[in-house]
Amino acid sequence: MTITSDLNRAITDLRAQVCELHAHLTQYELVIWTAGNVSARVPGRDLMVIKPSGADYATMTADDMVVCDLHGNLVDGELNPSSDTAAHAYVYRHMPEVGGVVHTHSTYATAWAARGEPIPCVLTMIADEFGGDIPVGPFALIGDDSIGRGIVEVLRESRSPAVLMRNHGPFTIGRTARDAVKAAVMVEDVARTVHIARQLGVPPQLDAADVAALFERYQNVYGQSGPHAETSEEIHR
Amino acid sequence: MTITSDLNRAITDLRAQVCELHAHLTQYELVIWTAGNVSARVPGRDLMVIKPSGADYATMTADDMVVCDLHGNLVDGELNPSSDTAAHAYVYRHMPEVGGVVHTHSTYATAWAARGEPIPCVLTMIADEFGGDIPVGPFALIGDDSIGRGIVEVLRESRSPAVLMRNHGPFTIGRTARDAVKAAVMVEDVARTVHIARQLGVPPQLDAADVAALFERYQNVYGQSGPHAETSEEIHR
Amino acid sequence: MTITSDLNRAITDLRAQVCELHAHLTQYELVIWTAGNVSARVPGRDLMVIKPSGADYATMTADDMVVCDLHGNLVDGELNPSSDTAAHAYVYRHMPEVGGVVHTHSTYATAWAARGEPIPCVLTMIADEFGGDIPVGPFALIGDDSIGRGIVEVLRESRSPAVLMRNHGPFTIGRTARDAVKAAVMVEDVARTVHIARQLGVPPQLDAADVAALFERYQNVYGQSGPHAETSEEIHR
Amino acid sequence: MTITSDLNRAITDLRAQVCELHAHLTQYELVIWTAGNVSARVPGRDLMVIKPSGADYATMTADDMVVCDLHGNLVDGELNPSSDTAAHAYVYRHMPEVGGVVHTHSTYATAWAARGEPIPCVLTMIADEFGGDIPVGPFALIGDDSIGRGIVEVLRESRSPAVLMRNHGPFTIGRTARDAVKAAVMVEDVARTVHIARQLGVPPQLDAADVAALFERYQNVYGQSGPHAETSEEIHR
């Protein structure tokens, strides 16, 4: 019973976190209407919390967030889970280090995805956050494991927390849902900046050694105390 | 008399809905100044509710919305109807399944319209919502049925709820006014994303079979219960 | 004495109007920091009300607006007038039908101005509001009558209320300050839309006869009662 | 003791100013997430006030701002200083006339930086604020004095308060932190406008004599009383 009430409390907290994190998607204009979704793994459980399908950003509440198992079956909640639930679930099943997943159709990242072209590592900010080029994943139809499989195949082989799914849009992962949201914000920002740079020329790639040094430093030194994700939490209020 | 008071209530409700729906046009920056308009059919009547001409988005109220017959004649209200009323009315007269019409000059959709170029179906989101390329309609002068006729000729032959009227801008339709507003939001979003993708290359078209599968699924599975439009209403509050 | 108190009242009203109209410049992102300015002629007087130099949009008040004569000399107010006052004054001296002038460095209109290229009339909205191509004015240094002279020479020969001053930015005029602000909003909107259309092709020009018909109709029919400017005022609250 | 309490008061005031100035970075969308930073020199002391590393713009407070010496060592405050502190400190050590430094990854300025291309002086606004082309600085890794050295080498030889650091982003300086923020806002604005102008042609450069005249006038006449920086403060409230 103690376990159950602890679990309930953890899920209640995650519902609030996941609901609130969607505000970054609208703030940075990564989503329109009801498109886009954030999920979080329930730590130590084969469960995830995710946005319901077709939910309106302006009015959805923490209680609307639904709980699913890691095959995408509804476990708790009154609404249908996001139509992208199978993809999120597949990632959690196959990447145990991942605690959060985000999907958007943000404009510039989706434009690179439409052409099937990786975003080249031409900015220190890309080296910092993505550790190299931001990779492209395969085209996949919604409705089975194809999207999830494509995400995992690409991200397992990459330092990048973001993958540009062909003709579709970006998926991002993180140790926490907040980290995955940060990656979603940053992939759009660098997708836009590099697009604009490329319109009038070809910016030079960074050297691999510089990329490695920048990535290492950013992941370990930036912020308030060691691994960045914990850090930025510390100065939230 | 019962009929009259029911009708009055329905019209009062529609005036509030139509007025409120314009907030999406400003939120997504689809309109400037007083340009753009939303209308709704009065169900079961040869009547429509539409924005008045030259009304200011920040200050207009539900009571300002005017009621017209389906030839665009003013039936109730103190202000002149939108200068696009004839086009809306023509659509309602000739497409009985349509419950809402929206017109904007949103930037990217209007840019495709200026070139007279359809938006190619290169994104899953275009397949989902538009079921294929987003078509172009003829150039037509305002002031008679030309615009309405152009809209109807194109949309009757298309799965798309949006048409790009040449040198003018997009018109969208829907089962409800809310659906037509959603289509107006999405046509601008995909117009922008595909424009940006095209600036640095040519994104590949989706296969027709994939487009059909995505369209079918989105129209029937997305959201909370069957046909999408009803659904998204359900989780509004 | 009656005349003086009437004049005082008129000036107090105009200070409030001019101050408030600047909110449209920030709302539509036509200006940054303290750049940009709106002025209004004091009806029946050789006087104008204009923004002070270097004023902060977020904090400036109606009382900060200054009154100048039509040679740009300060008549009433505690702050220095806008550094563009001489240009506004020149327009009022030479175009008695003008009641308002606006200057911005809005991005897309200024980009056309930087290339010295008129915005071609490829949209019904350009025909409606500008009656043809939006013309370019000469390069002129600030500090004497050169800018004002350039504006007047171009706009006297044009139906357009907007001129793109080379390597500088747009100036717009109107029967009222509100009309000039509307023209400033619309010139940026069409500058952006046509720029984007042109990035992927060359949109066809509208026929001169169609342009004339659209301009005529918009200036006389749009809105609530005859000439558009009076009209849109009527449904402000 | 008097000295100490004066110093405390000065630092308390600067903490509030520096914290508040960051609001311009978010207002003008020059930064995302926790990226970007503003600092101010403590007048007459070898000290600076700067944003902490990884701080959230929405929730950070004046008390979070940290005090460092001009080698970047923490002197007062509970959080780690910005990871760009060494660069700011280097500028203050080597440019005694500088009272404020700002760093962002603003989109268009960073795009020019990615290509390593100066922004050409093709607008009166560039002549006014930057006095010529906006220069490019070397590529440099974070973690030692390389970035600061690159900034100083370039800005010492230029009238421009902004430098575009290769593959990284803009740094700006000013007599005060507010002036440096203004330069950060303006460099992004002109970077965007010139980018857009260049997409459809090559805007002509201004003559050097015109640039000098515009720069001279703007620095000395614009605003309320002589040197512009003092001025714009005067009409803040």
mmCIF file with all atom_site columns, C-alpha atoms in Angstrom, chain A residues 15 18-20 22-23 25-26 31-38 50-66 78-85 103, chain B residues 24 27-28 178 182 186 218 221-225 228-237:
data_model
loop_
_atom_site.group_PDB
_atom_site.id
_atom_site.type_symbol
_atom_site.label_atom_id
_atom_site.label_alt_id
_atom_site.label_comp_id
_atom_site.label_asym_id
_atom_site.label_entity_id
_atom_site.label_seq_id
_atom_site.pdbx_PDB_ins_code
_atom_site.Cartn_x
_atom_site.Cartn_y
_atom_site.Cartn_z
_atom_site.occupancy
_atom_site.B_iso_or_equiv
_atom_site.pdbx_formal_charge
_atom_site.auth_seq_id
_atom_site.auth_comp_id
_atom_site.auth_asym_id
_atom_site.auth_atom_id
_atom_site.pdbx_PDB_model_num
ATOM 1  C CA . ARG A 1 15  ? 1.209   14.742 -14.622 1.00 0.00 ? 15  ARG A CA 1
ATOM 2  C CA . VAL A 1 18  ? 4.373   17.003 -18.181 1.00 0.00 ? 18  VAL A CA 1
ATOM 3  C CA . CYS A 1 19  ? 1.381   19.332 -18.495 1.00 0.00 ? 19  CYS A CA 1
ATOM 4  C CA . GLU A 1 20  ? 3.470   22.387 -17.565 1.00 0.00 ? 20  GLU A CA 1
ATOM 5  C CA . HIS A 1 22  ? 4.052   21.856 -22.879 1.00 0.00 ? 22  HIS A CA 1
ATOM 6  C CA . ALA A 1 23  ? 4.045   25.606 -22.153 1.00 0.00 ? 23  ALA A CA 1
ATOM 7  C CA . LEU A 1 25  ? 6.332   24.314 -26.846 1.00 0.00 ? 25  LEU A CA 1
ATOM 8  C CA . THR A 1 26  ? 3.826   27.133 -27.248 1.00 0.00 ? 26  THR A CA 1
ATOM 9  C CA . VAL A 1 31  ? 3.610   23.688 -32.125 1.00 0.00 ? 31  VAL A CA 1
ATOM 10 C CA . ILE A 1 32  ? 0.280   24.857 -33.496 1.00 0.00 ? 32  ILE A CA 1
ATOM 11 C CA . TRP A 1 33  ? -3.274  23.940 -32.562 1.00 0.00 ? 33  TRP A CA 1
ATOM 12 C CA . THR A 1 34  ? -3.146  20.560 -30.734 1.00 0.00 ? 34  THR A CA 1
ATOM 13 C CA . ALA A 1 35  ? -0.056  19.130 -32.476 1.00 0.00 ? 35  ALA A CA 1
ATOM 14 C CA . GLY A 1 36  ? 3.043   18.120 -30.479 1.00 0.00 ? 36  GLY A CA 1
ATOM 15 C CA . ASN A 1 37  ? 3.492   16.129 -27.282 1.00 0.00 ? 37  ASN A CA 1
ATOM 16 C CA . VAL A 1 38  ? 5.690   15.612 -24.238 1.00 0.00 ? 38  VAL A CA 1
ATOM 17 C CA . ILE A 1 50  ? 1.767   11.572 -21.886 1.00 0.00 ? 50  ILE A CA 1
ATOM 18 C CA . LYS A 1 51  ? -0.510  14.256 -23.344 1.00 0.00 ? 51  LYS A CA 1
ATOM 19 C CA . PRO A 1 52  ? -3.909  13.079 -24.586 1.00 0.00 ? 52  PRO A CA 1
ATOM 20 C CA . SER A 1 53  ? -4.763  13.168 -28.293 1.00 0.00 ? 53  SER A CA 1
ATOM 21 C CA . GLY A 1 54  ? -6.127  16.422 -29.686 1.00 0.00 ? 54  GLY A CA 1
ATOM 22 C CA . ALA A 1 55  ? -5.830  18.335 -26.405 1.00 0.00 ? 55  ALA A CA 1
ATOM 23 C CA . ASP A 1 56  ? -5.984  22.101 -26.510 1.00 0.00 ? 56  ASP A CA 1
ATOM 24 C CA . TYR A 1 57  ? -2.851  23.751 -25.053 1.00 0.00 ? 57  TYR A CA 1
ATOM 25 C CA . ALA A 1 58  ? -4.705  26.694 -23.575 1.00 0.00 ? 58  ALA A CA 1
ATOM 26 C CA . THR A 1 59  ? -7.133  24.643 -21.518 1.00 0.00 ? 59  THR A CA 1
ATOM 27 C CA . MET A 1 60  ? -5.605  21.229 -20.789 1.00 0.00 ? 60  MET A CA 1
ATOM 28 C CA . THR A 1 61  ? -4.872  20.414 -17.151 1.00 0.00 ? 61  THR A CA 1
ATOM 29 C CA . ALA A 1 62  ? -2.562  18.053 -15.287 1.00 0.00 ? 62  ALA A CA 1
ATOM 30 C CA . ASP A 1 63  ? -5.488  15.680 -14.725 1.00 0.00 ? 63  ASP A CA 1
ATOM 31 C CA . ASP A 1 64  ? -5.940  15.342 -18.494 1.00 0.00 ? 64  ASP A CA 1
ATOM 32 C CA . MET A 1 65  ? -2.489  13.762 -18.824 1.00 0.00 ? 65  MET A CA 1
ATOM 33 C CA . VAL A 1 66  ? -2.820  9.994  -19.251 1.00 0.00 ? 66  VAL A CA 1
ATOM 34 C CA . GLU A 1 78  ? -10.085 9.441  -19.089 1.00 0.00 ? 78  GLU A CA 1
ATOM 35 C CA . LEU A 1 79  ? -8.852  10.522 -22.502 1.00 0.00 ? 79  LEU A CA 1
ATOM 36 C CA . ASN A 1 80  ? -7.210  8.747  -25.433 1.00 0.00 ? 80  ASN A CA 1
ATOM 37 C CA . PRO A 1 81  ? -3.420  9.018  -25.335 1.00 0.00 ? 81  PRO A CA 1
ATOM 38 C CA . SER A 1 82  ? -1.525  11.023 -27.976 1.00 0.00 ? 82  SER A CA 1
ATOM 39 C CA . SER A 1 83  ? -1.541  9.404  -31.400 1.00 0.00 ? 83  SER A CA 1
ATOM 40 C CA . ASP A 1 84  ? 2.276   9.339  -31.087 1.00 0.00 ? 84  ASP A CA 1
ATOM 41 C CA . THR A 1 85  ? 2.193   7.210  -27.919 1.00 0.00 ? 85  THR A CA 1
ATOM 42 C CA . HIS A 1 103 ? 7.729   15.456 -30.558 1.00 0.00 ? 103 HIS A CA 1
ATOM 43 C CA . HIS B 1 24  ? -7.010  32.251 -33.349 1.00 0.00 ? 24  HIS B CA 1
ATOM 44 C CA . GLN B 1 27  ? -2.876  34.492 -32.055 1.00 0.00 ? 27  GLN B CA 1
ATOM 45 C CA . TYR B 1 28  ? -1.270  32.734 -35.021 1.00 0.00 ? 28  TYR B CA 1
ATOM 46 C CA . ARG B 1 178 ? -13.795 25.802 -35.743 1.00 0.00 ? 178 ARG B CA 1
ATOM 47 C CA . LYS B 1 182 ? -8.026  24.960 -37.792 1.00 0.00 ? 182 LYS B CA 1
ATOM 48 C CA . MET B 1 186 ? -2.552  24.628 -40.584 1.00 0.00 ? 186 MET B CA 1
ATOM 49 C CA . TYR B 1 218 ? -6.052  11.203 -39.060 1.00 0.00 ? 218 TYR B CA 1
ATOM 50 C CA . VAL B 1 221 ? -8.552  7.981  -35.311 1.00 0.00 ? 221 VAL B CA 1
ATOM 51 C CA . TYR B 1 222 ? -6.952  11.217 -34.085 1.00 0.00 ? 222 TYR B CA 1
ATOM 52 C CA . GLY B 1 223 ? -8.531  12.843 -31.064 1.00 0.00 ? 223 GLY B CA 1
ATOM 53 C CA . GLN B 1 224 ? -11.023 11.515 -28.532 1.00 0.00 ? 224 GLN B CA 1
ATOM 54 C CA . SER B 1 225 ? -13.849 9.774  -30.409 1.00 0.00 ? 225 SER B CA 1
ATOM 55 C CA . HIS B 1 228 ? -11.870 14.669 -35.408 1.00 0.00 ? 228 HIS B CA 1
ATOM 56 C CA . ALA B 1 229 ? -13.982 17.798 -35.296 1.00 0.00 ? 229 ALA B CA 1
ATOM 57 C CA . GLU B 1 230 ? -16.347 16.565 -32.592 1.00 0.00 ? 230 GLU B CA 1
ATOM 58 C CA . THR B 1 231 ? -13.450 15.258 -30.700 1.00 0.00 ? 231 THR B CA 1
ATOM 59 C CA . SER B 1 232 ? -11.390 18.296 -30.235 1.00 0.00 ? 232 SER B CA 1
ATOM 60 C CA . GLU B 1 233 ? -14.445 20.113 -28.978 1.00 0.00 ? 233 GLU B CA 1
ATOM 61 C CA . GLU B 1 234 ? -14.755 17.526 -26.238 1.00 0.00 ? 234 GLU B CA 1
ATOM 62 C CA . ILE B 1 235 ? -11.540 18.504 -24.566 1.00 0.00 ? 235 ILE B CA 1
ATOM 63 C CA . HIS B 1 236 ? -12.140 22.219 -24.767 1.00 0.00 ? 236 HIS B CA 1
ATOM 64 C CA . ARG B 1 237 ? -13.246 23.882 -21.628 1.00 0.00 ? 237 ARG B CA 1
#
